[in-house]
XYZ file of C-alpha atoms in Angstrom:
541
model
C 147.327 -124.039 -142.809
C 147.997 -128.440 -142.258
C 151.625 -129.081 -142.508
C 152.947 -132.694 -143.126
C 156.621 -133.895 -143.331
C 157.643 -137.639 -145.255
C 160.690 -138.657 -146.249
C 162.112 -139.069 -150.126
C 164.918 -141.130 -150.802
C 168.013 -139.889 -153.351
C 169.773 -141.981 -155.028
C 172.482 -140.368 -158.270
C 174.442 -138.042 -154.855
C 178.016 -137.802 -155.405
C 178.905 -135.994 -152.559
C 177.882 -132.544 -150.311
C 177.647 -130.493 -152.586
C 175.161 -132.465 -153.974
C 173.015 -132.519 -150.984
C 173.084 -128.678 -150.152
C 172.142 -128.037 -154.310
C 169.519 -130.317 -153.788
C 167.900 -128.817 -150.739
C 167.843 -125.400 -152.161
C 165.637 -126.656 -154.683
C 163.345 -128.557 -152.688
C 163.394 -125.244 -150.100
C 162.905 -123.208 -153.142
C 159.360 -125.327 -153.968
C 155.849 -123.076 -152.672
C 154.153 -124.847 -150.016
C 158.014 -126.284 -148.867
C 158.842 -124.501 -144.447
C 161.236 -126.797 -144.251
C 163.638 -129.734 -146.421
C 167.105 -131.407 -145.572
C 169.145 -133.725 -147.104
C 171.286 -135.996 -145.962
C 174.028 -137.419 -147.818
C 175.017 -140.605 -145.687
C 171.597 -141.814 -145.436
C 170.736 -141.488 -148.971
C 167.358 -139.357 -148.233
C 165.285 -135.901 -147.435
C 162.763 -135.335 -145.166
C 160.555 -132.570 -145.683
C 158.296 -130.456 -143.908
C 155.336 -129.388 -146.359
C 151.645 -127.659 -147.022
C 150.266 -130.384 -149.111
C 147.830 -127.526 -149.992
C 149.827 -125.960 -151.899
C 152.864 -128.705 -152.926
C 152.522 -132.055 -153.195
C 154.899 -135.168 -152.559
C 155.321 -136.037 -157.491
C 155.896 -131.633 -157.580
C 159.391 -132.211 -155.263
C 160.146 -136.143 -157.026
C 160.122 -134.408 -160.543
C 162.079 -131.305 -158.533
C 164.827 -133.710 -157.636
C 164.720 -136.004 -161.156
C 165.189 -131.731 -162.311
C 168.279 -131.137 -161.147
C 169.881 -134.638 -162.092
C 169.058 -136.958 -159.404
C 166.919 -139.699 -158.724
C 163.971 -140.029 -156.264
C 161.228 -141.560 -155.149
C 158.897 -141.966 -151.659
C 160.381 -143.804 -148.895
C 158.531 -146.867 -148.079
C 158.197 -148.455 -144.320
C 159.310 -151.828 -145.609
C 162.367 -151.610 -147.140
C 163.429 -155.255 -148.057
C 163.558 -153.550 -152.284
C 165.647 -150.967 -151.555
C 168.228 -153.082 -149.116
C 169.036 -155.982 -152.610
C 168.995 -151.884 -154.274
C 171.796 -151.432 -152.576
C 173.486 -154.781 -152.330
C 173.500 -154.860 -156.184
C 174.808 -151.000 -156.366
C 178.154 -152.380 -154.055
C 178.586 -155.653 -156.527
C 178.428 -152.636 -159.299
C 180.663 -150.740 -158.019
C 182.971 -153.744 -156.712
C 183.438 -155.172 -160.038
C 184.420 -151.026 -161.521
C 186.475 -151.262 -158.802
C 188.785 -154.564 -159.837
C 188.561 -154.089 -163.735
C 189.739 -150.188 -162.949
C 192.024 -151.589 -160.688
C 193.880 -154.488 -163.201
C 194.272 -151.439 -165.655
C 195.838 -149.407 -164.065
C 198.000 -151.583 -162.519
C 200.592 -151.847 -165.827
C 200.403 -148.115 -166.175
C 201.042 -147.487 -162.120
C 204.448 -150.158 -162.638
C 205.362 -148.459 -165.709
C 205.266 -144.960 -163.656
C 206.949 -146.457 -161.043
C 210.148 -148.590 -162.161
C 210.876 -144.843 -163.493
C 212.332 -143.273 -160.570
C 216.037 -143.212 -159.858
C 216.007 -145.461 -156.908
C 213.446 -147.958 -158.348
C 215.503 -148.217 -161.292
C 216.558 -152.342 -160.212
C 212.548 -153.392 -161.080
C 211.948 -155.473 -164.493
C 209.537 -153.884 -167.272
C 208.559 -155.202 -170.003
C 208.468 -152.975 -173.287
C 205.374 -153.520 -174.105
C 203.994 -151.133 -171.387
C 206.775 -148.323 -172.703
C 204.779 -147.643 -175.640
C 202.718 -144.779 -175.941
C 199.886 -146.067 -177.592
C 199.448 -149.596 -175.024
C 199.215 -147.042 -172.332
C 195.910 -145.431 -174.726
C 194.592 -148.906 -175.242
C 194.697 -149.353 -170.803
C 193.373 -145.819 -169.956
C 191.258 -144.554 -172.454
C 188.508 -147.680 -171.147
C 189.428 -146.354 -167.277
C 188.635 -142.401 -168.451
C 185.631 -143.131 -170.372
C 183.754 -146.591 -169.983
C 184.883 -147.073 -166.031
C 184.853 -143.333 -165.808
C 182.081 -142.192 -167.513
C 179.364 -141.726 -163.991
C 182.254 -138.936 -163.145
C 181.350 -137.405 -166.913
C 177.881 -137.675 -166.373
C 177.550 -135.997 -162.867
C 179.618 -133.147 -164.191
C 177.506 -132.550 -167.159
C 173.690 -133.414 -164.786
C 175.661 -130.127 -162.182
C 176.900 -128.055 -165.385
C 173.358 -128.060 -166.827
C 171.588 -126.996 -163.437
C 174.133 -123.867 -163.200
C 176.332 -125.665 -159.875
C 179.375 -127.465 -159.571
C 179.953 -130.752 -157.396
C 182.524 -132.796 -156.749
C 182.363 -134.762 -160.156
C 182.711 -131.381 -161.566
C 186.210 -131.862 -160.726
C 187.466 -135.369 -160.683
C 186.358 -135.585 -164.517
C 188.046 -132.120 -165.199
C 191.620 -133.182 -163.767
C 191.236 -136.670 -165.403
C 190.428 -135.702 -168.532
C 193.059 -132.506 -168.498
C 196.121 -135.632 -168.020
C 194.306 -137.766 -169.844
C 193.565 -135.017 -172.960
C 197.659 -133.927 -172.153
C 199.236 -136.982 -172.388
C 196.469 -138.373 -176.374
C 198.058 -135.509 -177.516
C 202.374 -136.490 -176.991
C 201.166 -139.533 -178.220
C 199.809 -138.080 -181.645
C 203.000 -135.737 -181.823
C 205.048 -139.370 -181.613
C 203.871 -140.500 -184.422
C 207.260 -141.111 -186.969
C 208.841 -140.036 -184.205
C 209.475 -144.140 -182.696
C 212.835 -142.473 -180.305
C 211.200 -139.132 -179.025
C 209.866 -140.405 -175.533
C 208.073 -138.403 -173.695
C 206.493 -138.670 -170.381
C 202.992 -139.234 -170.244
C 200.611 -138.995 -167.656
C 197.692 -141.681 -168.458
C 198.111 -143.025 -165.383
C 197.385 -140.099 -163.112
C 194.229 -139.982 -165.183
C 193.913 -144.115 -164.321
C 195.628 -144.267 -160.961
C 193.378 -141.308 -159.725
C 190.294 -143.027 -160.658
C 190.635 -146.471 -159.471
C 191.676 -144.993 -155.716
C 188.409 -142.359 -156.350
C 186.672 -145.490 -156.795
C 187.859 -147.416 -153.321
C 185.910 -144.063 -151.950
C 183.420 -144.248 -153.285
C 182.982 -147.692 -152.381
C 184.214 -147.548 -148.313
C 181.430 -144.134 -148.822
C 178.967 -146.910 -149.903
C 179.529 -149.310 -147.026
C 179.492 -146.765 -144.487
C 175.977 -145.052 -146.437
C 174.741 -148.949 -146.337
C 175.214 -149.146 -142.965
C 171.513 -149.048 -142.291
C 172.230 -148.827 -138.302
C 171.646 -152.112 -137.025
C 170.298 -150.044 -134.196
C 167.228 -149.831 -135.291
C 166.781 -153.560 -137.406
C 167.718 -154.945 -134.271
C 164.662 -152.411 -132.616
C 162.020 -153.880 -135.941
C 163.567 -157.085 -134.940
C 161.121 -156.928 -131.312
C 158.697 -156.829 -132.869
C 155.287 -159.986 -133.440
C 155.424 -161.137 -136.352
C 151.600 -162.077 -135.886
C 149.423 -162.139 -133.734
C 146.062 -163.893 -132.095
C 143.094 -162.354 -132.752
C 139.429 -163.307 -132.052
C 137.366 -162.208 -134.826
C 134.361 -163.521 -134.965
C 133.827 -165.293 -131.789
C 136.668 -167.886 -133.922
C 140.083 -167.318 -133.125
C 142.601 -165.961 -136.168
C 146.403 -165.695 -136.819
C 146.881 -162.492 -138.879
C 150.598 -161.660 -140.220
C 151.130 -157.906 -137.197
C 150.504 -155.493 -140.118
C 146.961 -157.193 -141.004
C 146.076 -156.082 -136.353
C 143.563 -152.884 -136.531
C 142.245 -150.696 -133.613
C 139.388 -152.992 -131.863
C 140.510 -155.971 -132.039
C 140.620 -158.212 -129.176
C 144.440 -159.914 -129.090
C 144.842 -163.573 -126.840
C 148.900 -163.640 -125.777
C 149.412 -166.489 -124.160
C 152.699 -166.771 -121.580
C 155.794 -166.976 -123.372
C 154.561 -164.350 -126.199
C 155.221 -161.275 -127.018
C 152.351 -158.191 -127.740
C 151.136 -157.643 -130.985
C 150.399 -154.208 -130.802
C 149.683 -151.791 -127.659
C 146.476 -152.348 -126.212
C 144.482 -152.976 -122.688
C 143.787 -155.334 -120.918
C 140.018 -156.838 -121.062
C 140.505 -160.377 -119.277
C 142.801 -162.027 -117.327
C 146.073 -161.730 -114.745
C 149.602 -162.037 -115.542
C 153.150 -159.921 -115.015
C 154.811 -158.695 -118.834
C 157.886 -158.067 -118.887
C 158.507 -154.407 -120.109
C 162.658 -153.962 -120.121
C 162.877 -153.351 -123.302
C 160.676 -150.613 -123.184
C 161.403 -149.592 -119.513
C 165.065 -151.201 -118.306
C 163.342 -152.536 -115.377
C 163.779 -156.367 -115.505
C 161.189 -157.117 -112.582
C 157.911 -158.075 -114.615
C 155.011 -155.347 -114.484
C 151.300 -156.950 -112.785
C 148.945 -156.228 -115.319
C 145.503 -157.154 -114.731
C 141.852 -155.709 -116.883
C 142.065 -151.691 -117.581
C 145.739 -151.701 -117.366
C 148.369 -150.556 -120.452
C 149.597 -153.393 -122.430
C 152.659 -151.955 -125.198
C 153.761 -153.736 -128.372
C 156.785 -156.188 -128.459
C 156.970 -156.625 -124.116
C 157.010 -160.253 -123.907
C 153.830 -162.089 -121.744
C 155.518 -164.152 -118.782
C 153.075 -166.365 -117.003
C 149.141 -166.742 -117.404
C 147.253 -165.587 -120.705
C 145.683 -161.966 -121.700
C 143.016 -160.974 -124.163
C 144.042 -157.260 -124.557
C 142.224 -154.303 -127.093
C 143.940 -153.355 -129.359
C 144.693 -149.371 -128.991
C 147.026 -148.785 -131.019
C 148.511 -150.581 -134.810
C 151.387 -150.053 -137.222
C 153.008 -146.127 -136.878
C 151.216 -144.997 -134.209
C 152.418 -147.913 -131.443
C 155.780 -146.996 -128.107
C 157.853 -149.583 -130.271
C 157.433 -147.794 -133.238
C 157.938 -144.229 -132.556
C 161.186 -145.214 -130.664
C 161.985 -146.699 -134.520
C 160.956 -142.674 -135.926
C 162.911 -141.177 -133.036
C 165.524 -143.065 -133.876
C 166.024 -143.095 -137.863
C 164.776 -139.063 -137.350
C 167.872 -138.887 -135.180
C 170.144 -140.319 -137.783
C 168.741 -138.238 -140.778
C 168.995 -134.917 -138.590
C 171.507 -132.228 -138.948
C 174.026 -130.987 -136.374
C 174.693 -127.321 -136.096
C 178.623 -128.403 -137.541
C 177.068 -129.878 -140.271
C 175.317 -126.615 -141.160
C 178.601 -124.943 -141.326
C 180.068 -127.889 -143.596
C 176.398 -127.484 -146.145
C 177.760 -123.737 -146.332
C 181.543 -124.304 -147.065
C 180.681 -127.386 -149.416
C 177.952 -124.689 -152.052
C 180.707 -122.742 -152.538
C 183.446 -124.726 -152.102
C 184.048 -126.361 -156.169
C 183.769 -122.699 -157.791
C 186.666 -121.847 -155.401
C 188.958 -125.122 -156.156
C 188.824 -123.827 -160.243
C 189.955 -121.200 -159.541
C 192.408 -121.921 -157.268
C 193.684 -124.860 -160.167
C 193.469 -121.990 -163.063
C 195.495 -119.153 -160.894
C 198.278 -122.108 -160.020
C 199.286 -123.291 -163.222
C 199.717 -120.123 -163.974
C 201.865 -119.031 -161.959
C 203.822 -122.141 -162.226
C 203.774 -121.922 -166.060
C 204.580 -117.760 -165.727
C 206.542 -117.545 -163.027
C 207.763 -120.782 -161.160
C 208.250 -122.812 -164.371
C 208.239 -120.913 -167.861
C 206.839 -122.554 -170.483
C 206.666 -126.177 -168.421
C 203.606 -126.852 -169.420
C 203.587 -130.060 -168.168
C 204.388 -129.143 -164.566
C 202.187 -126.418 -165.103
C 199.995 -129.563 -165.504
C 200.087 -131.687 -163.033
C 199.439 -129.255 -159.925
C 196.665 -128.282 -161.553
C 195.412 -131.957 -161.452
C 196.867 -132.039 -158.327
C 194.656 -129.453 -156.815
C 191.464 -130.250 -158.237
C 191.216 -134.212 -157.319
C 193.338 -133.660 -153.764
C 190.559 -130.788 -153.364
C 187.382 -132.877 -153.191
C 184.424 -131.898 -150.498
C 183.785 -135.381 -149.854
C 184.881 -136.137 -146.655
C 183.863 -132.853 -145.131
C 179.639 -133.765 -146.372
C 180.021 -137.501 -145.584
C 182.260 -137.482 -142.127
C 179.626 -135.337 -139.809
C 176.363 -137.058 -140.588
C 177.961 -140.990 -140.715
C 179.760 -139.715 -137.407
C 175.778 -138.834 -136.314
C 174.068 -141.631 -137.657
C 177.370 -144.255 -136.667
C 176.526 -142.672 -132.646
C 173.122 -142.094 -132.871
C 172.964 -145.989 -133.198
C 175.702 -147.254 -131.149
C 173.999 -145.414 -128.490
C 170.655 -146.920 -129.444
C 171.593 -150.553 -129.346
C 172.738 -149.754 -125.494
C 169.388 -148.082 -124.367
C 170.239 -145.152 -124.754
C 168.090 -142.495 -127.738
C 168.732 -139.250 -129.127
C 166.152 -136.752 -130.301
C 168.559 -135.348 -132.688
C 172.372 -134.343 -134.296
C 171.940 -131.388 -132.303
C 171.510 -133.453 -128.296
C 174.268 -135.624 -129.538
C 176.982 -133.209 -130.687
C 175.835 -131.084 -127.255
C 176.830 -134.548 -124.968
C 179.903 -133.358 -124.355
C 178.743 -130.461 -122.304
C 177.300 -132.894 -120.246
C 178.751 -131.922 -116.239
C 175.921 -134.391 -114.122
C 173.593 -137.347 -115.280
C 170.291 -138.031 -113.551
C 168.258 -141.144 -113.436
C 165.394 -141.716 -112.562
C 165.099 -145.813 -112.258
C 166.927 -148.785 -111.137
C 166.092 -150.992 -113.983
C 168.258 -148.478 -115.777
C 171.500 -148.692 -114.266
C 171.869 -151.902 -112.943
C 173.164 -155.647 -114.852
C 168.621 -156.480 -116.110
C 169.161 -159.009 -114.018
C 168.126 -159.533 -110.115
C 169.732 -161.479 -107.646
C 169.564 -163.019 -104.280
C 171.639 -160.537 -101.960
C 170.392 -161.155 -98.552
C 168.654 -164.139 -96.843
C 167.388 -163.026 -93.038
C 165.191 -166.146 -91.529
C 163.691 -166.547 -87.611
C 163.503 -170.043 -86.159
C 164.960 -172.070 -89.022
C 167.809 -173.036 -90.548
C 168.308 -170.863 -93.333
C 170.278 -173.436 -95.371
C 166.774 -175.529 -95.042
C 164.977 -171.745 -95.499
C 166.434 -172.138 -99.232
C 165.983 -175.582 -99.504
C 161.988 -175.134 -99.209
C 161.575 -171.539 -100.755
C 163.796 -172.915 -103.742
C 161.271 -175.636 -103.986
C 158.621 -174.055 -104.112
C 159.944 -170.894 -106.660
C 161.828 -173.775 -109.194
C 158.407 -173.905 -111.328
C 158.177 -170.496 -111.057
C 158.251 -168.890 -114.492
C 159.449 -165.270 -112.113
C 162.425 -163.635 -112.583
C 162.396 -163.040 -108.805
C 161.800 -166.897 -108.168
C 164.715 -167.624 -111.464
C 166.909 -165.196 -108.929
C 166.101 -167.489 -105.928
C 166.458 -170.774 -107.443
C 169.968 -169.536 -108.603
C 171.101 -168.025 -105.295
C 170.241 -171.278 -103.950
C 171.410 -173.656 -106.199
C 174.988 -171.116 -105.749
C 174.609 -172.022 -101.557
C 174.915 -175.421 -102.460
C 171.428 -176.378 -101.784
C 170.184 -179.250 -102.722
C 166.702 -178.821 -104.774
C 164.597 -181.282 -104.252
C 160.443 -181.142 -106.564
C 157.519 -179.907 -104.855
C 155.127 -181.605 -104.594
C 152.431 -179.255 -105.185
C 152.478 -176.077 -107.073
C 150.142 -172.980 -107.667
C 150.939 -169.363 -108.543
C 148.458 -167.214 -107.182
C 149.538 -164.125 -110.546
C 149.757 -160.720 -108.262
C 149.960 -162.138 -104.809
C 152.493 -164.720 -105.477
C 152.920 -168.796 -105.211
C 152.325 -170.643 -103.105
C 153.641 -174.906 -103.321
C 153.766 -178.158 -101.438
C 157.210 -179.014 -100.358
C 158.124 -182.021 -98.270
C 154.662 -182.177 -96.638
C 155.031 -178.845 -95.398
C 153.043 -176.099 -97.175
C 155.221 -172.953 -98.953
C 153.758 -169.525 -99.238
C 156.689 -167.262 -101.008
C 155.272 -163.617 -102.457
C 153.632 -160.309 -100.994
C 152.228 -158.368 -98.234
C 148.841 -159.201 -99.685
C 149.416 -162.878 -99.898
C 149.696 -162.809 -96.386
C 147.972 -160.803 -95.169
C 145.169 -163.513 -96.580
C 146.444 -166.165 -95.254
C 146.281 -164.568 -91.921
C 150.158 -164.596 -91.264
C 152.097 -161.857 -88.971
C 154.931 -160.422 -90.759
C 154.573 -156.954 -88.763
C 157.292 -157.411 -86.723
C 159.711 -157.710 -89.878
C 158.301 -154.728 -91.909
C 161.233 -152.214 -91.111
C 163.806 -154.238 -91.709
C 162.309 -155.121 -95.268
C 162.001 -151.201 -95.497
C 165.786 -150.637 -95.206
C 166.751 -153.543 -97.421
C 164.410 -151.904 -100.215
C 165.726 -148.349 -99.477
C 168.738 -149.392 -100.709
C 167.491 -150.388 -103.635
C 166.724 -154.680 -103.101
C 162.924 -155.349 -103.239
C 162.450 -157.503 -100.474
């Protein structure tokens, strides 16, 4: 049976219990092999059999559970715009809630014996003024909690919204009852709890804003990786060179890559010779010589010659796209510890409600018999403090941040479990020099025969001055650091794959590989041993 994978974007999740419920719902669908929901990334990654279940059915299932779902597009500019709007809306709610809650908090704080010196306007003591301030916070700003709680209860489960709605409603409606009781009895001053519900909603909105910012910080690493891609490609169609957006390149197109340009897509060289900087892929700072028949990778940089290459992999098939996919999947994958957190959060809310009721009864019946207000306070405290948000958000957010930061530094994790296991690593083996060096060659040794070192550096530096090769740049900067003046060469010729030939102050200078020396009949056999010794130390001779 054919298996496919898809990623669905989900909005409206408020806590780990939401993620667990959606996960359970999707896993119950016939044809779904495995569904994992990530609260931090707001996505569901589903493995399914297309013959048994469609993506539309999955989206309908999520909608039925009370959340919004949509297939993740490759281009998500709209999504980030949507996220910005949502953040702005959350900030506005928080500001409004804080402005309305502040007078209530002021009234409460000035009641303590040690804060009695704080001046308090008489109006703020009026229960009707407090009611007018608390009501918009409770029902307009806090509406999202009631909606979330209703959806959760309708589907036979409970989430963090249920806790918030229960706790704040208990405080609000008990205060309303006391307010109504005070009618006709102006001297009867009672302790109201409006500030409890209003301040709690404000603090939870603040927490939600921090949560949204953590979730919305879509890994900079992925954006950086995506930014490495070329935006356009120069291709030959109908014997004409035309520039097209990278998305329009198809397998089989002949791409023309000029010096200094990025390779648009993975391909194979069909004409030309050049050196290509593949450091973004391999970490190796020395460009790789490319000739006909050799592979090219998208986003690597062509250094000196013009290349024509046939596109073999485009779009999501390129090596870079596959790396981006691995990073995204690692950020969305669940570490073993996360599965434990999910199990706990699935049964967390009913247990908390049960504990809150027991605490209320213990206080009301035994600790402070008949003191309803005191017992209610304890119930509210248990309901609101015991919120499983951190439990559900901490692990996926840390995996997201950890794998993202690692990718920025060039380290790719294939999944959350590998990131979790990293603390057990005792030995690291590295098979490349480029990945553990500065990534930029520099001149280390100069060995001369029958010529002054300064004259030698002057000749070689002048010859290499016109070359774009990183080794040439290293030689020139090394010569300058040693205080050598570098005149301009009269003639310069790059010989791809071999080296360079130049005329400096009337003298012919050849700099390059052993093949170049053979070509010009120069005997260098006697220095091979010294070269080998240098190369064994990881140096390029």
